[in-house]
Amino acid sequence: MTGPTTDAPAVTAAALALGDDALVLSHRLGEWAGHAPVLEEEVALANIALDLLGQARILLSRVGDEDELAYLREERAFRNLQLVEQPGGDFAHTIARQLYFSTYQAFLYAELARTEGPFTALATKAVKEVDYHRDHAEQWTLRLGDGTVESHTRMQRAVDALWRYTGEMFQPIDGLTATHGTDWAALQASWDESIGETLRGATLTLPETPRSGAWTAGAGRQGLHTEPFGRMLAEMQHLHRSHPGASW
Amino acid sequence: MTSVTAQDRTTAFDAAVAADERIEPRDWMPDAYRATLVRQIAQHAHSEIIGMQPEANWISRAPSLRRKAILIAKVQDEAGHGLYLYGAAETLGTGRDELLDKLHSGRQKYSSIFNYPTLTWADVGAIGWLVDGAAITNQVPLCRCSYGPYARAMVRICKEESFHQRQGYESLLTLSRGTPAQHEMAQDAVNRWWWPSLMMFGPPDDESAHSAQSMAWKIKRHSNDELRQRFVDICVPQAETLGLTLPDPELKWNEDRRHYDFGPIDWQEFHEVLKGNGPCNEQRITQRRRAHDEGAWVREAAAAYAAKHDTARQTAQTAQTAQTGQATQTGQGTQAEQAARAEQSRQAGQPGQAVQAGLTSRPAQTTAAGEATA
Ligand SMILES: [Fe+2]
Ligand SMILES: [Fe+2]
């Protein structure tokens, strides 16, 4: 891949944050391969994982060598949201995670595409993918929320469990604020409205529990992660680290 | 009167097959022909979805992001192949749910090759090179199979399998030319996958139960032994280029036959694995059943939602795509095939991709993943 560009440090940090989000969520989605509830979802989840991995590779290559960044950093050096590192759980948890993240990504990337700055080109391409991810998550939220009693219960549980990780998404990323003029309060308002509407349509209740406590307010962006993340990295990095300097 | 009509139908069917015409879902066909096709297509579909497991085993540990993208795309392709093939079986009046049930209860089989474990990263490359390679050798003739929907599915599948084969080969080549540890990993994988790959062509011709009738019906075009020989002849020079040794001391060029001779295959192992005693038979089917059982509530939710918000589009989106057993008689077979394909395209495609572009764009996605940094 191409080497790092001469981006300002804040822009590099932003690329790392967005790249890590995509990398980590892609990894989590890849865990579904061979385990999905229906064959169509094997295809759909792999498709989303591939889109995100593609975004991650472009973003990380802006920062440095994509493989060094993915495979040789320690846990505390990752800048992804805690939301995306959460283990898959049941299908409802995966859909809730997708709903929360893809809605965030859809609004953020639409704005990055609309404004002139270092991420315009990437966002312009990615926004089509992300719209599909969001549509996929919304459709399944409706089906599960408004499906059977069991699916409703499971979906409500998932939406509630992941809620605590949603506040972090609106902590400003300085490299985006400075270059694209991202309005984080407006982003959160759009997200809240969209999620509220989807959950209502799915006969689900919008959680009211806190989402900006000490461990969730921007913690992932500062390299503070949750316990499952270390195990995820151990698995992801093991083979690469076992053969220092090898090419694959 | 009826016997004359039945006689006429049989004559017309035989003539169509003899003339290399395609049999389509709405055409009359002998019951045994239908049953043979359903059995073969189902086994093929099951192999695609069980075959996802040994490779998916390495997605989380893929050693570079480029290889990870290639591997996810490949496993996704195999799921897509499963969809096409269950769609083709549906045109014969047998729905996916029924076939999955037979797989899960052990009444239908999948290719025994997937009962071997993927122990190292090099196994992913060896599977691409040898297993996808053997599958292509087996399947290219099926593109001319007498049954139209199966033949058309095979055309699409073979295109994607050849991407997999090339990517696997390229991955092994990188390992073989890499560090000593990587080279050793590649050789070890080839040692373990070579013989099981030769068994993929099935028992020798004189022991093959279904071959003669399938050849007459043009469901099968070449014998097991012919295809096996073709595969060996292709692989030997490729192994030389790879710098890897095929684990058969008897492998050598026979100038009289103009083919490579090879050593005896351990058919006892083949039959043992077929009976269920392979290293991973239990593991593979258990994972498949678990995924299906744990997903039951999801499929039920989709069906319940579709019933509540009943529109054609939503019905098509649910997991419950099973058609009735009358599909063929009423001519709905072709629609079922189209619906299955449209559904597959819709699910696989990005919003910007038209339904007709959905299928053809996926091999391109595999390529893009593979060659982005090549
Ligand atoms: Fe396949
Ligand atoms: Fe394949």
XYZ file of C-alpha atoms and ligand atoms in Angstrom:
624
model
C 0.000 0.000 0.000
C 1.001 3.584 -0.335
C 2.860 5.177 2.515
C 1.510 7.739 4.900
C 0.531 11.107 3.528
C 1.621 14.408 4.937
C -1.674 14.959 6.755
C -1.664 17.173 9.813
C -1.532 15.145 13.062
C -5.183 15.821 13.860
C -6.220 14.543 10.429
C -4.087 11.428 10.875
C -5.725 10.841 14.249
C -9.138 11.160 12.620
C -8.198 8.655 9.910
C -7.059 6.274 12.623
C -10.307 6.653 14.595
C -12.528 6.067 11.562
C -10.255 3.345 10.223
C -10.234 1.463 13.519
C -14.030 1.628 13.720
C -14.292 0.011 10.298
C -11.529 -2.533 10.947
C -12.898 -3.740 14.259
C -16.542 -3.914 13.204
C -15.538 -5.763 10.040
C -13.722 -8.306 12.198
C -16.734 -8.780 14.441
C -19.035 -9.288 11.434
C -16.610 -11.805 9.964
C -17.194 -13.934 13.054
C -20.676 -14.712 11.706
C -19.366 -16.603 8.681
C -20.833 -20.085 8.826
C -23.068 -19.201 11.787
C -25.749 -16.921 10.296
C -29.431 -17.702 10.877
C -30.223 -17.910 7.167
C -28.149 -18.237 4.020
C -29.101 -14.785 2.721
C -27.581 -13.303 5.875
C -24.316 -15.180 5.318
C -24.089 -13.192 2.101
C -25.314 -9.888 3.548
C -23.127 -9.870 6.687
C -20.043 -10.844 4.685
C -20.863 -8.094 2.234
C -20.984 -5.488 4.997
C -17.784 -6.861 6.545
C -16.051 -6.515 3.183
C -17.236 -2.943 2.673
C -15.963 -1.967 6.117
C -12.662 -3.734 5.610
C -12.225 -1.838 2.336
C -12.851 1.466 4.138
C -10.457 0.479 6.918
C -7.686 -0.306 4.457
C -7.975 3.066 2.742
C -8.067 4.951 6.044
C -5.236 3.052 7.730
C -3.056 3.379 4.652
C -3.314 7.116 5.104
C -1.751 6.720 8.494
C 0.960 4.161 7.727
C 1.323 0.521 6.728
C -2.122 -1.047 7.036
C -0.848 -4.392 8.301
C 1.554 -2.916 10.828
C -1.295 -0.813 12.170
C -3.786 -3.666 12.284
C -1.506 -6.405 13.554
C 1.255 -4.819 15.573
C -0.461 -2.215 17.730
C -1.299 -2.936 21.351
C -4.836 -2.688 22.604
C -4.366 0.778 24.115
C -3.247 2.206 20.779
C -6.550 1.443 19.025
C -8.895 4.396 18.623
C -12.179 2.693 17.726
C -15.455 3.185 19.540
C -16.196 0.679 22.260
C -19.484 -0.050 20.482
C -17.855 -1.775 17.511
C -15.654 -4.048 19.616
C -18.604 -5.538 21.531
C -18.941 -9.278 20.847
C -21.685 -10.344 18.465
C -24.000 -11.915 21.043
C -27.162 -13.183 19.395
C -28.372 -11.925 16.022
C -30.350 -9.165 17.763
C -27.164 -7.791 19.362
C -25.449 -7.788 15.990
C -28.370 -5.947 14.427
C -28.528 -3.412 17.271
C -24.795 -2.775 16.947
C -25.241 -2.378 13.179
C -28.187 -0.054 13.634
C -26.404 2.236 16.057
C -23.133 2.328 14.156
C -24.373 2.470 10.579
C -26.780 5.288 11.452
C -23.870 7.228 12.957
C -21.655 6.440 9.995
C -24.377 7.334 7.490
C -24.913 10.816 8.943
C -21.210 11.454 9.490
C -20.110 10.270 6.041
C -22.938 12.134 4.306
C -21.620 15.312 5.903
C -17.998 14.513 5.102
C -19.014 13.896 1.502
C -20.940 17.151 1.359
C -18.141 19.327 2.750
C -14.694 19.958 1.257
C -11.884 18.413 3.266
C -9.426 15.525 3.595
C -12.167 12.875 3.791
C -14.457 14.037 0.978
C -13.339 11.468 -1.570
C -13.442 8.527 0.830
C -16.838 9.515 2.220
C -18.316 10.037 -1.244
C -17.509 6.466 -2.145
C -18.361 4.960 1.243
C -21.680 6.700 1.688
C -23.384 4.374 -0.799
C -22.130 1.336 1.078
C -23.078 2.780 4.425
C -26.609 3.593 3.275
C -27.030 -0.073 2.406
C -25.705 -1.134 5.830
C -28.148 1.191 7.508
C -31.045 -0.050 5.410
C -30.119 -3.640 6.229
C -30.013 -2.873 9.964
C -33.272 -0.903 9.928
C -35.125 -3.627 8.038
C -33.998 -6.262 10.518
C -34.774 -4.014 13.495
C -38.330 -3.754 12.205
C -38.632 -7.497 11.594
C -37.211 -8.483 14.956
C -38.930 -5.759 16.980
C -42.293 -6.311 15.336
C -41.930 -10.056 14.644
C -42.652 -12.543 17.421
C -42.771 -12.116 21.191
C -39.381 -13.780 21.454
C -37.737 -11.644 18.790
C -39.214 -8.506 20.327
C -37.805 -9.434 23.733
C -34.400 -10.212 22.319
C -34.253 -7.044 20.228
C -35.291 -4.846 23.151
C -32.624 -6.483 25.309
C -29.971 -5.841 22.652
C -30.992 -2.242 22.057
C -30.861 -1.652 25.816
C -27.543 -3.453 26.364
C -25.663 -1.480 23.718
C -27.193 1.878 24.520
C -24.448 2.749 27.007
C -21.922 2.730 24.152
C -23.746 5.244 21.969
C -22.816 8.477 23.760
C -19.201 8.106 22.746
C -20.017 8.481 19.062
C -20.679 12.192 19.469
C -17.468 13.104 21.230
C -15.838 15.424 18.694
C -13.006 14.107 16.546
C -10.868 17.239 16.300
C -9.382 16.416 12.909
C -12.883 16.388 11.416
C -14.150 19.452 13.233
C -11.141 21.469 12.091
C -11.265 20.434 8.425
C -14.851 19.542 7.582
C -16.462 21.693 10.239
C -18.385 18.714 11.614
C -21.215 19.794 13.896
C -21.320 17.049 16.533
C -24.423 18.311 18.322
C -26.329 18.349 15.026
C -25.024 14.849 14.250
C -26.330 13.599 17.562
C -29.706 15.272 17.031
C -30.063 13.601 13.613
C -29.023 10.250 15.060
C -31.412 10.508 18.009
C -34.299 11.370 15.734
C -33.562 8.570 13.272
C -33.031 5.906 15.928
C -36.127 7.046 17.808
C -38.201 6.712 14.667
C -36.831 3.267 13.784
C -37.319 1.904 17.283
C -40.866 3.282 17.455
C -41.626 1.705 14.065
C -40.304 -1.565 15.419
C -42.557 -1.287 18.529
C -39.423 -1.012 20.667
C -38.795 1.361 23.565
C -36.041 3.936 23.305
C -33.622 3.279 26.197
C -33.333 6.029 28.800
C -30.319 4.718 30.668
C -27.114 6.809 30.765
C -24.864 6.821 27.736
C -22.116 9.194 28.736
C -20.616 7.764 31.915
C -16.929 7.793 32.825
C -16.155 4.716 30.723
C -18.229 5.587 27.707
C -17.602 9.265 27.055
C -14.950 9.096 24.375
C -13.024 6.311 26.079
C -12.410 4.166 22.982
C -11.189 7.188 21.077
C -8.620 7.634 23.854
C -7.527 3.998 23.720
C -9.529 2.741 26.674
C -11.374 -0.421 25.672
C -13.539 -3.175 27.110
C -12.381 -6.635 28.178
C -13.524 -8.576 25.101
C -11.371 -6.378 22.854
C -8.054 -7.777 24.093
C -9.161 -11.299 23.242
C -10.339 -10.188 19.833
C -6.930 -8.679 19.101
C -5.129 -11.739 20.452
C -6.910 -13.884 17.898
C -6.627 -11.383 15.068
C -2.934 -10.643 15.542
C -1.598 -14.022 16.592
C -0.543 -15.464 13.224
C 0.905 -12.223 11.887
C 2.940 -11.670 15.058
C 4.172 -15.274 15.029
C 6.097 -14.669 11.800
C 7.906 -11.339 12.216
C 8.819 -9.762 8.917
C 7.072 -12.369 6.755
C 5.017 -11.394 3.693
C 1.642 -12.984 3.093
C -54.214 -44.328 -24.454
C -52.296 -43.268 -21.363
C -49.549 -45.752 -22.106
C -49.157 -44.326 -25.611
C -48.893 -40.790 -24.183
C -46.370 -41.914 -21.591
C -44.448 -43.687 -24.313
C -44.495 -40.537 -26.460
C -43.293 -38.386 -23.593
C -40.424 -40.719 -22.828
C -39.449 -40.823 -26.491
C -39.551 -37.033 -26.723
C -37.489 -36.680 -23.540
C -34.881 -39.194 -24.718
C -34.706 -37.481 -28.110
C -34.226 -34.067 -26.503
C -31.413 -35.366 -24.304
C -29.809 -37.167 -27.245
C -29.947 -33.969 -29.305
C -28.246 -32.042 -26.471
C -31.320 -29.912 -25.914
C -31.882 -28.458 -22.469
C -34.622 -29.869 -20.282
C -36.465 -27.009 -18.573
C -38.589 -27.069 -15.395
C -41.895 -27.098 -17.250
C -40.867 -29.985 -19.547
C -41.946 -33.501 -18.716
C -39.136 -35.627 -17.301
C -38.895 -39.154 -15.868
C -39.302 -39.337 -12.103
C -35.921 -41.014 -11.736
C -34.243 -38.211 -13.703
C -35.839 -35.647 -11.402
C -34.853 -37.598 -8.306
C -31.271 -38.020 -9.491
C -30.974 -34.306 -10.188
C -32.441 -33.293 -6.839
C -30.062 -35.655 -5.053
C -27.032 -34.353 -6.955
C -27.928 -30.649 -6.775
C -28.766 -30.932 -3.079
C -25.469 -32.631 -2.308
C -23.707 -29.922 -4.258
C -25.590 -27.128 -2.445
C -24.882 -28.727 0.931
C -21.188 -28.952 0.021
C -21.104 -25.223 -0.694
C -22.491 -24.258 2.688
C -20.620 -26.856 4.753
C -17.510 -25.892 2.786
C -17.734 -22.404 4.255
C -16.760 -23.757 7.675
C -13.159 -24.923 7.202
C -12.244 -21.640 5.520
C -14.262 -19.377 7.783
C -12.145 -20.967 10.516
C -9.306 -18.666 9.372
C -11.114 -15.372 8.723
C -10.421 -14.042 12.226
C -6.735 -14.987 11.982
C -5.941 -14.047 8.374
C -2.395 -12.673 8.497
C -2.878 -9.576 6.321
C -5.829 -7.332 5.577
C -5.567 -8.112 1.891
C -5.776 -11.871 2.538
C -8.598 -11.312 4.968
C -10.615 -9.471 2.317
C -9.965 -12.244 -0.218
C -11.031 -14.898 2.272
C -14.240 -13.153 3.356
C -15.141 -12.640 -0.315
C -14.490 -16.302 -1.025
C -16.585 -17.589 1.855
C -19.313 -15.194 0.780
C -19.149 -16.586 -2.752
C -19.661 -20.105 -1.395
C -22.809 -18.955 0.401
C -23.937 -17.459 -2.906
C -23.292 -20.772 -4.651
C -25.474 -22.448 -2.056
C -28.239 -19.983 -2.869
C -28.037 -20.568 -6.630
C -28.075 -24.333 -6.168
C -30.950 -24.465 -3.686
C -32.737 -22.257 -6.218
C -32.024 -24.787 -8.974
C -33.330 -27.635 -6.785
C -36.449 -25.612 -6.112
C -37.236 -25.596 -9.832
C -37.587 -29.377 -9.504
C -40.189 -28.969 -6.787
C -38.016 -29.448 -3.713
C -37.656 -26.445 -1.405
C -34.619 -25.346 0.543
C -36.175 -26.085 3.945
C -36.793 -29.695 3.012
C -33.237 -30.130 1.723
C -31.688 -28.492 4.779
C -33.745 -30.774 6.947
C -32.313 -33.786 5.106
C -28.796 -32.436 5.519
C -29.263 -31.817 9.230
C -30.756 -35.249 9.821
C -27.981 -36.985 7.890
C -30.257 -38.222 5.087
C -28.339 -36.240 2.472
C -24.604 -35.868 2.192
C -22.080 -33.203 1.296
C -18.630 -33.579 -0.178
C -16.401 -35.537 2.220
C -13.478 -33.201 1.585
C -14.942 -30.763 4.098
C -14.620 -33.340 6.851
C -10.905 -32.617 6.982
C -9.641 -29.853 9.299
C -7.890 -26.591 8.357
C -4.958 -26.691 10.753
C -2.792 -23.848 9.474
C -3.158 -20.735 7.377
C -1.621 -22.569 4.410
C -4.646 -24.881 4.382
C -6.683 -21.951 3.063
C -4.357 -21.683 0.068
C -4.265 -25.449 -0.418
C -8.054 -25.621 -0.407
C -8.245 -22.878 -3.031
C -5.686 -24.548 -5.245
C -6.677 -28.199 -4.834
C -10.262 -28.323 -3.600
C -11.613 -25.492 -5.727
C -9.409 -26.821 -8.526
C -10.929 -30.302 -8.255
C -14.390 -28.763 -8.017
C -13.791 -26.884 -11.268
C -12.597 -30.044 -13.031
C -15.763 -31.776 -11.837
C -18.078 -28.889 -12.561
C -17.025 -27.425 -15.886
C -18.664 -30.380 -17.706
C -21.837 -29.711 -15.677
C -22.181 -26.370 -17.467
C -23.426 -28.576 -20.329
C -25.679 -30.673 -18.100
C -29.004 -31.578 -19.735
C -31.040 -29.792 -17.040
C -31.170 -26.079 -17.882
C -31.323 -24.400 -14.460
C -28.495 -26.573 -13.108
C -26.328 -25.935 -16.165
C -26.883 -22.178 -15.911
C -26.098 -22.145 -12.181
C -22.894 -24.021 -12.938
C -21.772 -21.439 -15.483
C -21.938 -18.717 -12.850
C -20.395 -20.895 -10.155
C -17.469 -22.065 -12.281
C -16.481 -18.475 -13.042
C -16.195 -17.746 -9.342
C -14.501 -21.047 -8.520
C -11.738 -20.215 -10.961
C -11.079 -16.971 -9.060
C -10.838 -19.017 -5.885
C -8.462 -21.472 -7.497
C -6.141 -18.734 -8.756
C -6.185 -16.889 -5.447
C -5.415 -20.085 -3.521
C -2.570 -20.878 -5.874
C -1.183 -17.374 -5.548
C -1.387 -17.539 -1.752
C 0.486 -20.864 -1.703
C 3.095 -19.486 -4.070
C 3.708 -16.568 -1.709
C 4.110 -18.972 1.209
C 6.332 -21.338 -0.739
C 8.649 -18.473 -1.682
C 8.450 -16.896 1.784
C 10.344 -17.724 4.945
C 11.408 -21.344 5.645
C 8.572 -21.614 8.164
C 6.050 -20.420 5.561
C 7.395 -22.836 2.958
C 7.116 -25.694 5.403
C 3.565 -24.654 6.245
C 2.666 -24.757 2.545
C 4.248 -28.164 1.994
C 2.528 -29.602 5.044
C -0.842 -28.348 3.798
C -0.321 -29.878 0.357
C 0.728 -33.157 1.978
C -2.536 -33.295 3.868
C -4.908 -32.070 1.110
C -3.580 -33.888 -1.954
C -5.081 -37.337 -1.419
C -8.436 -36.165 -0.107
C -8.650 -33.935 -3.201
C -8.209 -36.940 -5.483
C -11.013 -38.665 -3.587
C -13.333 -35.763 -4.459
C -13.910 -37.366 -7.863
C -15.648 -40.275 -6.178
C -15.028 -44.009 -6.239
C -13.331 -45.683 -9.192
C -15.565 -46.170 -12.246
C -16.193 -49.868 -11.650
C -17.581 -49.121 -8.172
C -19.561 -45.989 -8.969
C -23.227 -46.671 -8.288
C -24.902 -43.908 -10.264
C -22.494 -43.135 -13.065
C -23.894 -45.082 -16.045
C -27.460 -43.764 -15.854
C -26.252 -40.196 -15.179
C -24.013 -40.359 -18.228
C -26.929 -41.560 -20.376
C -29.023 -38.641 -19.119
C -26.158 -36.232 -19.714
C -26.232 -35.133 -16.092
C -22.695 -36.418 -16.023
C -20.371 -36.221 -19.021
C -17.153 -37.890 -17.934
C -16.372 -40.773 -15.624
C -14.870 -40.284 -12.155
C -11.545 -41.764 -13.233
C -11.340 -39.609 -16.375
C -11.870 -36.452 -14.338
C -9.421 -37.546 -11.655
C -6.754 -38.142 -14.303
C -7.442 -34.747 -15.841
C -6.993 -33.118 -12.435
C -3.703 -34.916 -11.729
C -2.389 -33.875 -15.147
C -3.220 -30.239 -14.396
C -1.751 -30.247 -10.888
C 1.652 -31.823 -11.456
C 3.179 -28.951 -13.461
C 1.501 -26.415 -11.153
C 3.117 -28.059 -8.123
C 6.484 -27.763 -9.842
C 5.974 -24.041 -10.373
C 4.903 -23.728 -6.756
C 8.128 -25.406 -5.650
C 6.103 -27.926 -3.642
C 6.126 -31.708 -3.768
C 2.980 -33.767 -4.239
C 3.066 -36.560 -1.641
C 3.055 -39.481 -4.072
C 6.340 -41.270 -4.910
C 4.654 -43.081 -7.800
C 3.696 -39.902 -9.595
C 5.427 -39.861 -12.984
C 4.779 -39.072 -16.618
C 3.718 -42.046 -18.738
C 4.713 -41.405 -22.330
C 2.502 -44.213 -23.694
C -0.653 -43.020 -21.975
C 0.279 -39.345 -22.354
C -0.834 -38.933 -18.726
C 0.727 -38.934 -15.280
C 0.599 -42.252 -13.454
C -0.202 -41.966 -9.786
C -0.172 -44.243 -6.759
C -3.127 -46.127 -5.259
C -5.768 -44.133 -3.415
C -6.700 -45.251 0.088
C -10.340 -46.070 -0.593
C -10.761 -47.424 2.888
C -10.153 -43.923 4.236
C -12.627 -42.557 1.699
C -15.351 -44.964 2.824
C -14.610 -44.334 6.485
C -14.979 -40.570 6.047
C -18.112 -41.118 3.977
C -19.574 -43.248 6.766
C -19.081 -40.404 9.204
C -15.750 -41.320 10.734
C -13.672 -38.484 9.276
C -11.916 -36.017 11.570
C -14.622 -33.347 11.344
C -17.904 -35.002 10.273
C -19.460 -34.524 13.676
C -18.115 -31.006 14.125
C -19.325 -29.760 10.728
C -22.846 -31.046 11.006
C -23.122 -29.951 14.628
C -22.138 -26.399 13.741
C -24.557 -26.386 10.812
C -27.423 -27.645 12.980
C -26.583 -25.211 15.744
C -26.542 -22.234 13.367
C -29.884 -23.364 11.982
C -31.485 -24.025 15.370
C -30.151 -20.841 16.946
C -31.424 -18.912 13.921
C -34.931 -20.364 14.125
C -36.279 -17.418 16.121
C -34.878 -15.011 13.505
C -36.560 -16.829 10.630
C -39.795 -17.051 12.605
C -39.636 -13.319 13.305
C -39.108 -12.541 9.613
C -42.060 -14.741 8.669
C -44.281 -13.232 11.365
C -43.342 -9.712 10.311
C -44.014 -10.491 6.657
C -47.400 -11.956 7.544
C -48.291 -8.812 9.483
C -47.104 -6.442 6.793
C -48.123 -8.572 3.898
C -46.703 -7.413 0.601
C -45.039 -9.383 -2.133
C -41.708 -7.714 -1.573
C -41.631 -8.408 2.137
C -42.627 -12.007 1.584
C -39.697 -12.391 -0.773
C -37.396 -10.998 1.877
C -38.251 -13.558 4.487
C -36.256 -16.623 5.048
C -39.259 -18.778 4.243
C -38.734 -19.139 0.513
C -39.872 -22.726 0.228
C -42.128 -23.339 -2.731
C -44.788 -25.977 -3.033
C -44.101 -29.379 -4.490
C -46.303 -28.492 -7.462
C -43.850 -25.934 -8.796
C -42.859 -27.897 -11.857
C -46.289 -28.956 -13.027
C -47.645 -25.440 -12.944
C -44.637 -23.944 -14.576
C -43.714 -21.993 -11.458
C -40.379 -23.699 -11.447
C -38.860 -21.133 -13.718
C -40.287 -18.344 -11.584
C -38.894 -19.942 -8.476
C -35.526 -20.034 -10.129
C -35.821 -16.402 -11.130
C -37.078 -15.409 -7.716
C -34.206 -17.208 -6.053
C -31.777 -15.437 -8.318
C -33.401 -12.056 -7.877
C -33.400 -12.537 -4.133
C -29.769 -13.506 -4.177
C -28.909 -10.460 -6.256
C -30.864 -8.151 -4.042
C -29.227 -9.437 -0.893
C -25.749 -9.472 -2.309
C -25.974 -6.262 -4.261
C -25.317 -2.769 -3.110
C -28.194 -0.336 -3.417
C -26.689 1.160 -6.527
C -26.459 -2.193 -8.226
C -29.372 -3.291 -10.304
C -30.746 -6.745 -9.704
C -29.243 -8.053 -12.912
C -25.841 -6.674 -11.934
C -25.898 -8.277 -8.500
C -24.608 -11.657 -9.539
C -22.069 -10.615 -12.079
C -20.617 -7.974 -9.814
C -19.665 -10.412 -7.101
C -16.776 -12.140 -8.852
C -15.520 -8.657 -9.576
C -15.666 -7.940 -5.875
C -13.548 -11.013 -5.242
C -11.052 -9.809 -7.801
C -10.992 -6.332 -6.421
C -10.346 -7.694 -2.958
C -7.571 -9.846 -4.296
C -5.860 -7.441 -6.577
C -6.250 -4.176 -4.776
C -2.634 -4.168 -3.783
C -1.266 -6.841 -6.102
Fe -18.391 -22.823 -4.466
Fe -15.010 -21.960 -4.235
